[in-house]
Amino acid sequence: MQSEKKNPYWNPYVAGMLAGCVLIGSVAVSGKFFGTSTTFVRSVGMIEKSISPDHVANLDYFKKEKPMVDWQWMFVIGIFFGASLAAKMSGTYALQLIPDMWQRRFGQSIIKRAIVAFVGGTIAMIGARLADGCPSGHGLSGGAQLSVGSLIALVCFFTGGIIMTRILFGGGTRS
Amino acid sequence: MKELLYGLITGIMFGFLLQRAQVLRYDKQIGALRFLDMTIVKFMLSAVMTGMVGIYILKDIGIASLSLKPTILGAVIPGGLVFGIGWGLLGYCPGTSIGAVAEGRIDGLWGVLGMLVGAGVYAELYPWFKNTLLTFGDFGKITVPQALGVGHWFIIPIVIIAGLLLLRWIESKNL
């Protein structure tokens, strides 16, 4: 299909194995496993603290996950810069407000996409905090450690996601 | 300080790979949940299988120790399912939403904002969860080899063979 044009992307197996090596390197050098969702707790804690410090000080969850910059917070910032660098270097940076697959199904309304994405993000993060991890913390780090809870979480992530996409896109049709 | 720098560098490498493998795309994430395109599954399984071998070698030679999250069924199952539902709506997970914004997919930003709100909501709900769901079915920090009472080098080859068979099946279906 793409024999004429050179595919600007990497083979996902190669990139995945390299990501596995980055994880191994991180564990060896700094003892840190990948994770991202706790950073959202720390960040919102920092934001809330600037508005209502007493409230944050009284919440148990912010005592557990302190509103501060830590290894993982910098890791998440790093993801932004790394992805940005890769997109710019490969010429695959593209400003897009609505993903192609979404547009084919739900049309061109930017507002509609924004609302669903926002609500989806809110729901996803509540779930991730209850499950104590997201696809990076449970999926990659927990999976690589063969953690029972992480493997269960991963199955549940996909189950919930498959149910939701069935509702949104319907079943069966390949488009 | 050094720890923060390591976090940033690790994140840059990880984000770079996520972008190069197209894992940051809505179409790829939802494509996997709709069984149309398994790019993210290929990336994730490759990373997990590679990471697993490396991390258990590091553990055996005493360089690193595992960092497991407790397996609390009452939290991980509903939390995982709720995460999946939100993921299906948003089309990005916490790490990839940040990366998506970095490569110009602005709809990831609505997801990031939603996730910050979700993290704040969870912090408010935490006292209730702590006395209910987070106490149900707590099996502690367990791994699959521990749960089965066998050595990890017995389980790891089985996981790799199962993973490779799954990937071969995915390739045979041209996903």
mmCIF file of C-alpha atoms in Angstrom:
data_model
loop_
_atom_site.group_PDB
_atom_site.id
_atom_site.type_symbol
_atom_site.label_atom_id
_atom_site.label_comp_id
_atom_site.label_asym_id
_atom_site.label_seq_id
_atom_site.Cartn_x
_atom_site.Cartn_y
_atom_site.Cartn_z
ATOM 1 C CA MET A 1 0.000 0.000 0.000
ATOM 2 C CA GLN A 2 2.749 2.426 0.946
ATOM 3 C CA SER A 3 5.481 0.932 -1.185
ATOM 4 C CA GLU A 4 6.008 4.207 -3.046
ATOM 5 C CA LYS A 5 5.943 6.631 -0.145
ATOM 6 C CA LYS A 6 8.267 6.090 2.752
ATOM 7 C CA ASN A 7 6.377 5.546 5.989
ATOM 8 C CA PRO A 8 7.555 8.297 8.371
ATOM 9 C CA TYR A 9 6.727 6.198 11.445
ATOM 10 C CA TRP A 10 8.617 3.465 13.271
ATOM 11 C CA ASN A 11 7.614 -0.129 13.559
ATOM 12 C CA PRO A 12 5.547 -0.383 16.789
ATOM 13 C CA TYR A 13 7.389 -3.545 17.857
ATOM 14 C CA VAL A 14 10.772 -1.823 17.604
ATOM 15 C CA ALA A 15 9.520 1.328 19.354
ATOM 16 C CA GLY A 16 7.838 -0.810 22.020
ATOM 17 C CA MET A 17 10.999 -2.803 22.692
ATOM 18 C CA LEU A 18 12.968 0.445 22.948
ATOM 19 C CA ALA A 19 10.355 1.770 25.396
ATOM 20 C CA GLY A 20 10.853 -1.427 27.403
ATOM 21 C CA CYS A 21 14.587 -0.705 27.416
ATOM 22 C CA VAL A 22 13.952 2.872 28.602
ATOM 23 C CA LEU A 23 11.878 1.423 31.460
ATOM 24 C CA ILE A 24 14.669 -1.017 32.366
ATOM 25 C CA GLY A 25 17.203 1.824 32.247
ATOM 26 C CA SER A 26 15.043 4.008 34.475
ATOM 27 C CA VAL A 27 14.604 1.229 37.033
ATOM 28 C CA ALA A 28 18.357 0.508 36.977
ATOM 29 C CA VAL A 29 19.490 4.131 37.220
ATOM 30 C CA SER A 30 16.904 5.778 39.463
ATOM 31 C CA GLY A 31 14.710 2.901 40.664
ATOM 32 C CA LYS A 32 11.673 4.582 39.097
ATOM 33 C CA PHE A 33 8.866 2.855 37.241
ATOM 34 C CA PHE A 34 6.683 4.674 34.701
ATOM 35 C CA GLY A 35 3.386 6.201 35.750
ATOM 36 C CA THR A 36 1.503 9.367 34.861
ATOM 37 C CA SER A 37 -1.851 9.692 36.591
ATOM 38 C CA THR A 38 -0.573 10.677 40.071
ATOM 39 C CA THR A 39 0.897 13.762 38.404
ATOM 40 C CA PHE A 40 -2.622 15.017 37.679
ATOM 41 C CA VAL A 41 -3.421 14.766 41.401
ATOM 42 C CA ARG A 42 -0.274 16.651 42.383
ATOM 43 C CA SER A 43 -0.932 19.285 39.707
ATOM 44 C CA VAL A 44 -4.544 19.940 40.650
ATOM 45 C CA GLY A 45 -3.399 20.019 44.285
ATOM 46 C CA MET A 46 -0.901 22.752 43.413
ATOM 47 C CA ILE A 47 -3.605 24.707 41.572
ATOM 48 C CA GLU A 48 -6.141 24.332 44.398
ATOM 49 C CA LYS A 49 -3.486 25.225 46.954
ATOM 50 C CA SER A 50 -3.015 28.613 45.335
ATOM 51 C CA ILE A 51 -6.756 29.279 45.674
ATOM 52 C CA SER A 52 -7.638 27.596 48.951
ATOM 53 C CA PRO A 53 -4.597 26.312 50.877
ATOM 54 C CA ASP A 54 -6.652 25.320 53.943
ATOM 55 C CA HIS A 55 -8.916 23.066 51.942
ATOM 56 C CA VAL A 56 -5.970 21.228 50.368
ATOM 57 C CA ALA A 57 -4.263 20.871 53.737
ATOM 58 C CA ASN A 58 -7.373 19.179 55.103
ATOM 59 C CA LEU A 59 -7.852 16.642 52.324
ATOM 60 C CA ASP A 60 -6.458 13.196 53.097
ATOM 61 C CA TYR A 61 -5.715 12.448 49.460
ATOM 62 C CA PHE A 62 -3.368 15.417 49.163
ATOM 63 C CA LYS A 63 -1.584 14.213 52.302
ATOM 64 C CA LYS A 64 -1.057 10.885 50.536
ATOM 65 C CA GLU A 65 -0.128 12.415 47.155
ATOM 66 C CA LYS A 66 1.499 15.714 48.083
ATOM 67 C CA PRO A 67 1.001 18.699 45.731
ATOM 68 C CA MET A 68 4.611 18.943 44.608
ATOM 69 C CA VAL A 69 6.925 18.393 41.658
ATOM 70 C CA ASP A 70 8.523 14.949 41.809
ATOM 71 C CA TRP A 71 10.195 12.425 39.469
ATOM 72 C CA GLN A 72 6.922 11.455 37.821
ATOM 73 C CA TRP A 73 5.835 15.060 37.350
ATOM 74 C CA MET A 74 9.031 15.732 35.411
ATOM 75 C CA PHE A 75 8.548 12.473 33.515
ATOM 76 C CA VAL A 76 5.144 13.682 32.291
ATOM 77 C CA ILE A 77 6.614 17.046 31.249
ATOM 78 C CA GLY A 78 9.305 15.045 29.470
ATOM 79 C CA ILE A 79 6.671 13.117 27.501
ATOM 80 C CA PHE A 80 5.433 16.449 26.164
ATOM 81 C CA PHE A 81 8.901 17.578 25.063
ATOM 82 C CA GLY A 82 9.871 14.168 23.690
ATOM 83 C CA ALA A 83 6.695 13.859 21.632
ATOM 84 C CA SER A 84 7.055 17.437 20.450
ATOM 85 C CA LEU A 85 10.663 16.845 19.398
ATOM 86 C CA ALA A 86 9.782 13.629 17.565
ATOM 87 C CA ALA A 87 6.862 15.265 15.743
ATOM 88 C CA LYS A 88 8.948 18.248 14.652
ATOM 89 C CA MET A 89 11.979 16.186 13.617
ATOM 90 C CA SER A 90 9.894 13.790 11.517
ATOM 91 C CA GLY A 91 7.636 16.463 10.049
ATOM 92 C CA THR A 92 4.557 14.767 11.459
ATOM 93 C CA TYR A 93 3.436 17.673 13.631
ATOM 94 C CA ALA A 94 -0.082 18.625 12.542
ATOM 95 C CA LEU A 95 -2.521 20.996 14.152
ATOM 96 C CA GLN A 96 -5.798 19.133 14.433
ATOM 97 C CA LEU A 97 -8.851 19.911 16.548
ATOM 98 C CA ILE A 98 -10.886 16.831 15.650
ATOM 99 C CA PRO A 99 -9.425 13.359 15.039
ATOM 100 C CA ASP A 100 -10.213 11.785 11.640
ATOM 101 C CA MET A 101 -12.129 8.798 13.007
ATOM 102 C CA TRP A 102 -14.202 11.051 15.265
ATOM 103 C CA GLN A 103 -15.001 13.405 12.397
ATOM 104 C CA ARG A 104 -16.232 10.575 10.150
ATOM 105 C CA ARG A 105 -18.677 9.475 12.841
ATOM 106 C CA PHE A 106 -19.653 12.687 14.660
ATOM 107 C CA GLY A 107 -18.956 15.468 12.195
ATOM 108 C CA GLN A 108 -17.091 18.740 12.402
ATOM 109 C CA SER A 109 -18.380 20.241 15.646
ATOM 110 C CA ILE A 110 -15.356 21.314 17.686
ATOM 111 C CA ILE A 111 -17.595 21.930 20.721
ATOM 112 C CA LYS A 112 -19.031 18.435 20.635
ATOM 113 C CA ARG A 113 -15.563 16.878 20.518
ATOM 114 C CA ALA A 114 -14.324 19.200 23.272
ATOM 115 C CA ILE A 115 -17.200 18.348 25.627
ATOM 116 C CA VAL A 116 -16.898 14.589 25.127
ATOM 117 C CA ALA A 117 -13.101 14.720 25.488
ATOM 118 C CA PHE A 118 -13.371 16.790 28.686
ATOM 119 C CA VAL A 119 -16.018 14.546 30.235
ATOM 120 C CA GLY A 120 -14.080 11.467 29.121
ATOM 121 C CA GLY A 121 -10.933 12.822 30.743
ATOM 122 C CA THR A 122 -12.767 13.516 33.991
ATOM 123 C CA ILE A 123 -14.267 10.017 34.129
ATOM 124 C CA ALA A 124 -10.992 8.361 33.089
ATOM 125 C CA MET A 125 -9.024 10.085 35.827
ATOM 126 C CA ILE A 126 -11.533 9.227 38.578
ATOM 127 C CA GLY A 127 -11.268 5.602 37.441
ATOM 128 C CA ALA A 128 -7.481 5.717 37.199
ATOM 129 C CA ARG A 129 -7.131 7.075 40.730
ATOM 130 C CA LEU A 130 -9.534 4.467 42.129
ATOM 131 C CA ALA A 131 -7.641 1.730 40.279
ATOM 132 C CA ASP A 132 -4.372 3.374 41.445
ATOM 133 C CA GLY A 133 -2.914 3.605 37.957
ATOM 134 C CA CYS A 134 -3.376 4.105 34.238
ATOM 135 C CA PRO A 135 -2.037 2.264 31.160
ATOM 136 C CA SER A 136 1.505 3.416 31.945
ATOM 137 C CA GLY A 137 1.515 2.659 35.679
ATOM 138 C CA HIS A 138 -0.557 -0.513 35.565
ATOM 139 C CA GLY A 139 -0.172 -1.471 31.926
ATOM 140 C CA LEU A 140 3.563 -1.007 31.392
ATOM 141 C CA SER A 141 5.133 -0.930 34.841
ATOM 142 C CA GLY A 142 2.710 -3.267 36.585
ATOM 143 C CA GLY A 143 2.482 -5.607 33.624
ATOM 144 C CA ALA A 144 6.270 -5.857 33.358
ATOM 145 C CA GLN A 145 6.414 -6.759 37.059
ATOM 146 C CA LEU A 146 3.629 -9.336 36.583
ATOM 147 C CA SER A 147 1.545 -7.628 39.275
ATOM 148 C CA VAL A 148 -1.789 -9.412 39.682
ATOM 149 C CA GLY A 149 -3.724 -6.187 40.293
ATOM 150 C CA SER A 150 -2.151 -4.469 37.292
ATOM 151 C CA LEU A 151 -3.052 -7.284 34.934
ATOM 152 C CA ILE A 152 -6.641 -7.213 36.230
ATOM 153 C CA ALA A 153 -6.665 -3.423 35.781
ATOM 154 C CA LEU A 154 -5.431 -3.765 32.211
ATOM 155 C CA VAL A 155 -8.223 -6.209 31.351
ATOM 156 C CA CYS A 156 -10.752 -3.819 32.908
ATOM 157 C CA PHE A 157 -9.310 -0.798 31.021
ATOM 158 C CA PHE A 158 -9.861 -2.564 27.719
ATOM 159 C CA THR A 159 -13.250 -3.974 28.747
ATOM 160 C CA GLY A 160 -14.552 -0.518 29.680
ATOM 161 C CA GLY A 161 -13.049 0.993 26.554
ATOM 162 C CA ILE A 162 -14.493 -1.657 24.257
ATOM 163 C CA ILE A 163 -17.953 -1.190 25.801
ATOM 164 C CA MET A 164 -17.751 2.590 25.358
ATOM 165 C CA THR A 165 -16.566 2.450 21.742
ATOM 166 C CA ARG A 166 -19.349 -0.066 20.965
ATOM 167 C CA ILE A 167 -21.833 2.495 22.299
ATOM 168 C CA LEU A 168 -20.230 5.349 20.357
ATOM 169 C CA PHE A 169 -19.409 3.648 17.078
ATOM 170 C CA GLY A 170 -21.642 0.574 17.081
ATOM 171 C CA GLY A 171 -20.310 -2.917 16.562
ATOM 172 C CA GLY A 172 -18.954 -4.744 13.581
ATOM 173 C CA THR A 173 -18.661 -2.122 10.862
ATOM 174 C CA ARG A 174 -15.137 -1.513 9.599
ATOM 175 C CA SER A 175 -14.899 2.055 8.515
ATOM 176 C CA MET B 1 17.451 17.506 41.934
ATOM 177 C CA LYS B 2 19.221 14.716 40.066
ATOM 178 C CA GLU B 3 16.050 12.665 40.439
ATOM 179 C CA LEU B 4 13.989 15.379 38.721
ATOM 180 C CA LEU B 5 16.477 15.527 35.866
ATOM 181 C CA TYR B 6 16.297 11.754 35.424
ATOM 182 C CA GLY B 7 12.513 12.026 35.337
ATOM 183 C CA LEU B 8 12.658 14.638 32.603
ATOM 184 C CA ILE B 9 15.163 12.705 30.463
ATOM 185 C CA THR B 10 13.238 9.433 30.851
ATOM 186 C CA GLY B 11 10.012 11.189 29.901
ATOM 187 C CA ILE B 12 11.598 12.744 26.804
ATOM 188 C CA MET B 13 12.767 9.332 25.597
ATOM 189 C CA PHE B 14 9.404 7.723 26.308
ATOM 190 C CA GLY B 15 7.441 10.541 24.674
ATOM 191 C CA PHE B 16 9.707 10.396 21.638
ATOM 192 C CA LEU B 17 8.989 6.680 21.192
ATOM 193 C CA LEU B 18 5.240 7.088 21.759
ATOM 194 C CA GLN B 19 5.129 9.671 18.982
ATOM 195 C CA ARG B 20 7.319 7.682 16.571
ATOM 196 C CA ALA B 21 5.085 4.604 16.955
ATOM 197 C CA GLN B 22 1.853 6.619 16.452
ATOM 198 C CA VAL B 23 0.645 5.565 19.888
ATOM 199 C CA LEU B 24 -0.462 9.154 20.609
ATOM 200 C CA ARG B 25 -3.228 9.085 17.993
ATOM 201 C CA TYR B 26 -6.936 8.984 18.793
ATOM 202 C CA ASP B 27 -7.450 6.837 15.704
ATOM 203 C CA LYS B 28 -4.917 4.276 16.963
ATOM 204 C CA GLN B 29 -6.250 4.158 20.528
ATOM 205 C CA ILE B 30 -9.901 3.910 19.540
ATOM 206 C CA GLY B 31 -8.818 1.703 16.626
ATOM 207 C CA ALA B 32 -7.547 -0.852 19.135
ATOM 208 C CA LEU B 33 -10.751 -0.714 21.189
ATOM 209 C CA ARG B 34 -12.734 -1.283 17.976
ATOM 210 C CA PHE B 35 -10.423 -4.107 16.846
ATOM 211 C CA LEU B 36 -9.470 -2.207 13.693
ATOM 212 C CA ASP B 37 -5.821 -1.382 14.338
ATOM 213 C CA MET B 38 -3.690 -2.970 17.048
ATOM 214 C CA THR B 39 -0.708 -0.578 16.876
ATOM 215 C CA ILE B 40 -0.964 0.386 20.546
ATOM 216 C CA VAL B 41 -1.273 -3.250 21.605
ATOM 217 C CA LYS B 42 1.847 -4.149 19.600
ATOM 218 C CA PHE B 43 3.740 -1.293 21.233
ATOM 219 C CA MET B 44 2.521 -2.116 24.720
ATOM 220 C CA LEU B 45 3.117 -5.869 24.559
ATOM 221 C CA SER B 46 6.619 -5.345 23.130
ATOM 222 C CA ALA B 47 7.423 -2.880 25.907
ATOM 223 C CA VAL B 48 5.984 -5.119 28.642
ATOM 224 C CA MET B 49 7.741 -8.279 27.452
ATOM 225 C CA THR B 50 11.090 -6.500 27.092
ATOM 226 C CA GLY B 51 10.699 -4.649 30.380
ATOM 227 C CA MET B 52 9.664 -7.808 32.217
ATOM 228 C CA VAL B 53 12.833 -9.695 31.310
ATOM 229 C CA GLY B 54 15.092 -6.745 32.138
ATOM 230 C CA ILE B 55 13.397 -5.861 35.409
ATOM 231 C CA TYR B 56 13.469 -9.429 36.725
ATOM 232 C CA ILE B 57 17.159 -9.734 35.778
ATOM 233 C CA LEU B 58 17.854 -6.465 37.656
ATOM 234 C CA LYS B 59 15.904 -7.830 40.617
ATOM 235 C CA ASP B 60 17.793 -11.126 40.612
ATOM 236 C CA ILE B 61 21.210 -9.485 40.541
ATOM 237 C CA GLY B 62 20.136 -7.116 43.292
ATOM 238 C CA ILE B 63 20.289 -3.830 41.369
ATOM 239 C CA ALA B 64 16.594 -2.999 41.658
ATOM 240 C CA SER B 65 13.554 -4.064 43.592
ATOM 241 C CA LEU B 66 9.970 -4.337 42.429
ATOM 242 C CA SER B 67 7.565 -1.484 43.115
ATOM 243 C CA LEU B 68 4.146 -3.082 43.257
ATOM 244 C CA LYS B 69 0.745 -1.542 43.827
ATOM 245 C CA PRO B 70 -1.543 -3.503 46.140
ATOM 246 C CA THR B 71 -4.111 -5.718 44.451
ATOM 247 C CA ILE B 72 -7.404 -4.395 45.849
ATOM 248 C CA LEU B 73 -10.148 -6.022 43.801
ATOM 249 C CA GLY B 74 -12.865 -3.663 45.117
ATOM 250 C CA ALA B 75 -10.927 -0.709 43.696
ATOM 251 C CA VAL B 76 -9.036 -2.062 40.718
ATOM 252 C CA ILE B 77 -12.039 -3.661 38.980
ATOM 253 C CA PRO B 78 -14.547 -0.756 39.165
ATOM 254 C CA GLY B 79 -11.733 1.773 38.808
ATOM 255 C CA GLY B 80 -10.395 -0.014 35.740
ATOM 256 C CA LEU B 81 -13.836 -0.221 34.132
ATOM 257 C CA VAL B 82 -14.566 3.457 34.847
ATOM 258 C CA PHE B 83 -11.173 4.393 33.418
ATOM 259 C CA GLY B 84 -11.969 2.374 30.292
ATOM 260 C CA ILE B 85 -15.290 4.153 29.806
ATOM 261 C CA GLY B 86 -13.584 7.542 30.063
ATOM 262 C CA TRP B 87 -10.766 6.365 27.783
ATOM 263 C CA GLY B 88 -13.315 5.286 25.174
ATOM 264 C CA LEU B 89 -14.833 8.777 25.257
ATOM 265 C CA LEU B 90 -11.567 10.701 25.229
ATOM 266 C CA GLY B 91 -9.472 8.430 23.031
ATOM 267 C CA TYR B 92 -6.284 9.174 24.950
ATOM 268 C CA CYS B 93 -4.926 7.923 28.254
ATOM 269 C CA PRO B 94 -3.241 10.307 30.742
ATOM 270 C CA GLY B 95 0.267 10.055 29.264
ATOM 271 C CA THR B 96 -0.825 10.037 25.646
ATOM 272 C CA SER B 97 -3.175 13.022 26.056
ATOM 273 C CA ILE B 98 -0.150 15.146 26.994
ATOM 274 C CA GLY B 99 1.807 13.696 24.071
ATOM 275 C CA ALA B 100 -1.107 14.245 21.689
ATOM 276 C CA VAL B 101 -1.140 17.963 22.501
ATOM 277 C CA ALA B 102 2.610 18.024 21.865
ATOM 278 C CA GLU B 103 2.138 16.731 18.312
ATOM 279 C CA GLY B 104 -0.628 19.224 17.585
ATOM 280 C CA ARG B 105 -3.725 17.162 18.420
ATOM 281 C CA ILE B 106 -5.368 19.920 20.413
ATOM 282 C CA ASP B 107 -8.349 17.811 21.480
ATOM 283 C CA GLY B 108 -5.962 16.100 23.892
ATOM 284 C CA LEU B 109 -5.934 19.375 25.824
ATOM 285 C CA TRP B 110 -9.651 19.093 26.681
ATOM 286 C CA GLY B 111 -8.810 15.651 28.007
ATOM 287 C CA VAL B 112 -5.935 16.978 30.115
ATOM 288 C CA LEU B 113 -8.228 19.643 31.621
ATOM 289 C CA GLY B 114 -10.909 17.029 32.275
ATOM 290 C CA MET B 115 -8.330 14.813 33.967
ATOM 291 C CA LEU B 116 -7.231 17.620 36.270
ATOM 292 C CA VAL B 117 -10.876 18.081 37.264
ATOM 293 C CA GLY B 118 -11.250 14.307 37.683
ATOM 294 C CA ALA B 119 -8.209 14.194 39.960
ATOM 295 C CA GLY B 120 -9.702 17.025 42.045
ATOM 296 C CA VAL B 121 -13.058 15.231 42.248
ATOM 297 C CA TYR B 122 -11.327 12.029 43.323
ATOM 298 C CA ALA B 123 -9.505 13.875 46.105
ATOM 299 C CA GLU B 124 -12.914 14.980 47.445
ATOM 300 C CA LEU B 125 -14.367 11.480 47.176
ATOM 301 C CA TYR B 126 -11.308 9.724 48.612
ATOM 302 C CA PRO B 127 -12.452 9.648 52.278
ATOM 303 C CA TRP B 128 -15.544 7.720 51.184
ATOM 304 C CA PHE B 129 -13.644 5.319 48.907
ATOM 305 C CA LYS B 130 -11.068 4.718 51.626
ATOM 306 C CA ASN B 131 -13.679 3.189 53.914
ATOM 307 C CA THR B 132 -15.570 1.292 51.228
ATOM 308 C CA LEU B 133 -14.188 0.117 47.885
ATOM 309 C CA LEU B 134 -10.551 0.450 48.927
ATOM 310 C CA THR B 135 -11.109 -2.084 51.732
ATOM 311 C CA PHE B 136 -12.792 -4.787 49.630
ATOM 312 C CA GLY B 137 -10.754 -7.747 48.450
ATOM 313 C CA ASP B 138 -7.296 -6.511 49.427
ATOM 314 C CA PHE B 139 -4.724 -9.148 48.494
ATOM 315 C CA GLY B 140 -1.717 -6.910 49.114
ATOM 316 C CA LYS B 141 1.270 -6.565 46.817
ATOM 317 C CA ILE B 142 1.289 -9.800 44.859
ATOM 318 C CA THR B 143 2.716 -10.938 41.554
ATOM 319 C CA VAL B 144 1.507 -13.760 39.332
ATOM 320 C CA PRO B 145 4.453 -16.044 40.217
ATOM 321 C CA GLN B 146 3.852 -15.391 43.944
ATOM 322 C CA ALA B 147 0.130 -16.064 43.631
ATOM 323 C CA LEU B 148 0.806 -19.354 41.839
ATOM 324 C CA GLY B 149 3.686 -20.270 44.122
ATOM 325 C CA VAL B 150 6.191 -20.770 41.310
ATOM 326 C CA GLY B 151 9.435 -19.068 40.335
ATOM 327 C CA HIS B 152 9.266 -16.035 38.058
ATOM 328 C CA TRP B 153 11.544 -17.618 35.441
ATOM 329 C CA PHE B 154 8.885 -20.300 35.084
ATOM 330 C CA ILE B 155 6.162 -17.713 34.346
ATOM 331 C CA ILE B 156 8.153 -15.271 32.180
ATOM 332 C CA PRO B 157 8.705 -17.661 29.225
ATOM 333 C CA ILE B 158 5.018 -18.622 29.322
ATOM 334 C CA VAL B 159 4.011 -14.951 29.204
ATOM 335 C CA ILE B 160 6.399 -14.314 26.306
ATOM 336 C CA ILE B 161 5.110 -17.298 24.326
ATOM 337 C CA ALA B 162 1.493 -16.268 24.975
ATOM 338 C CA GLY B 163 2.322 -12.681 23.974
ATOM 339 C CA LEU B 164 4.041 -13.759 20.765
ATOM 340 C CA LEU B 165 1.133 -16.042 19.845
ATOM 341 C CA LEU B 166 -1.296 -13.171 20.403
ATOM 342 C CA LEU B 167 0.840 -10.858 18.254
ATOM 343 C CA ARG B 168 1.118 -13.506 15.531
ATOM 344 C CA TRP B 169 -2.665 -13.835 15.528
ATOM 345 C CA ILE B 170 -3.030 -10.035 15.298
ATOM 346 C CA GLU B 171 -0.622 -9.989 12.331
ATOM 347 C CA SER B 172 -2.460 -12.858 10.645
ATOM 348 C CA LYS B 173 -5.641 -10.763 10.787
ATOM 349 C CA ASN B 174 -3.781 -7.744 9.399
ATOM 350 C CA LEU B 175 -4.680 -5.608 12.381
#
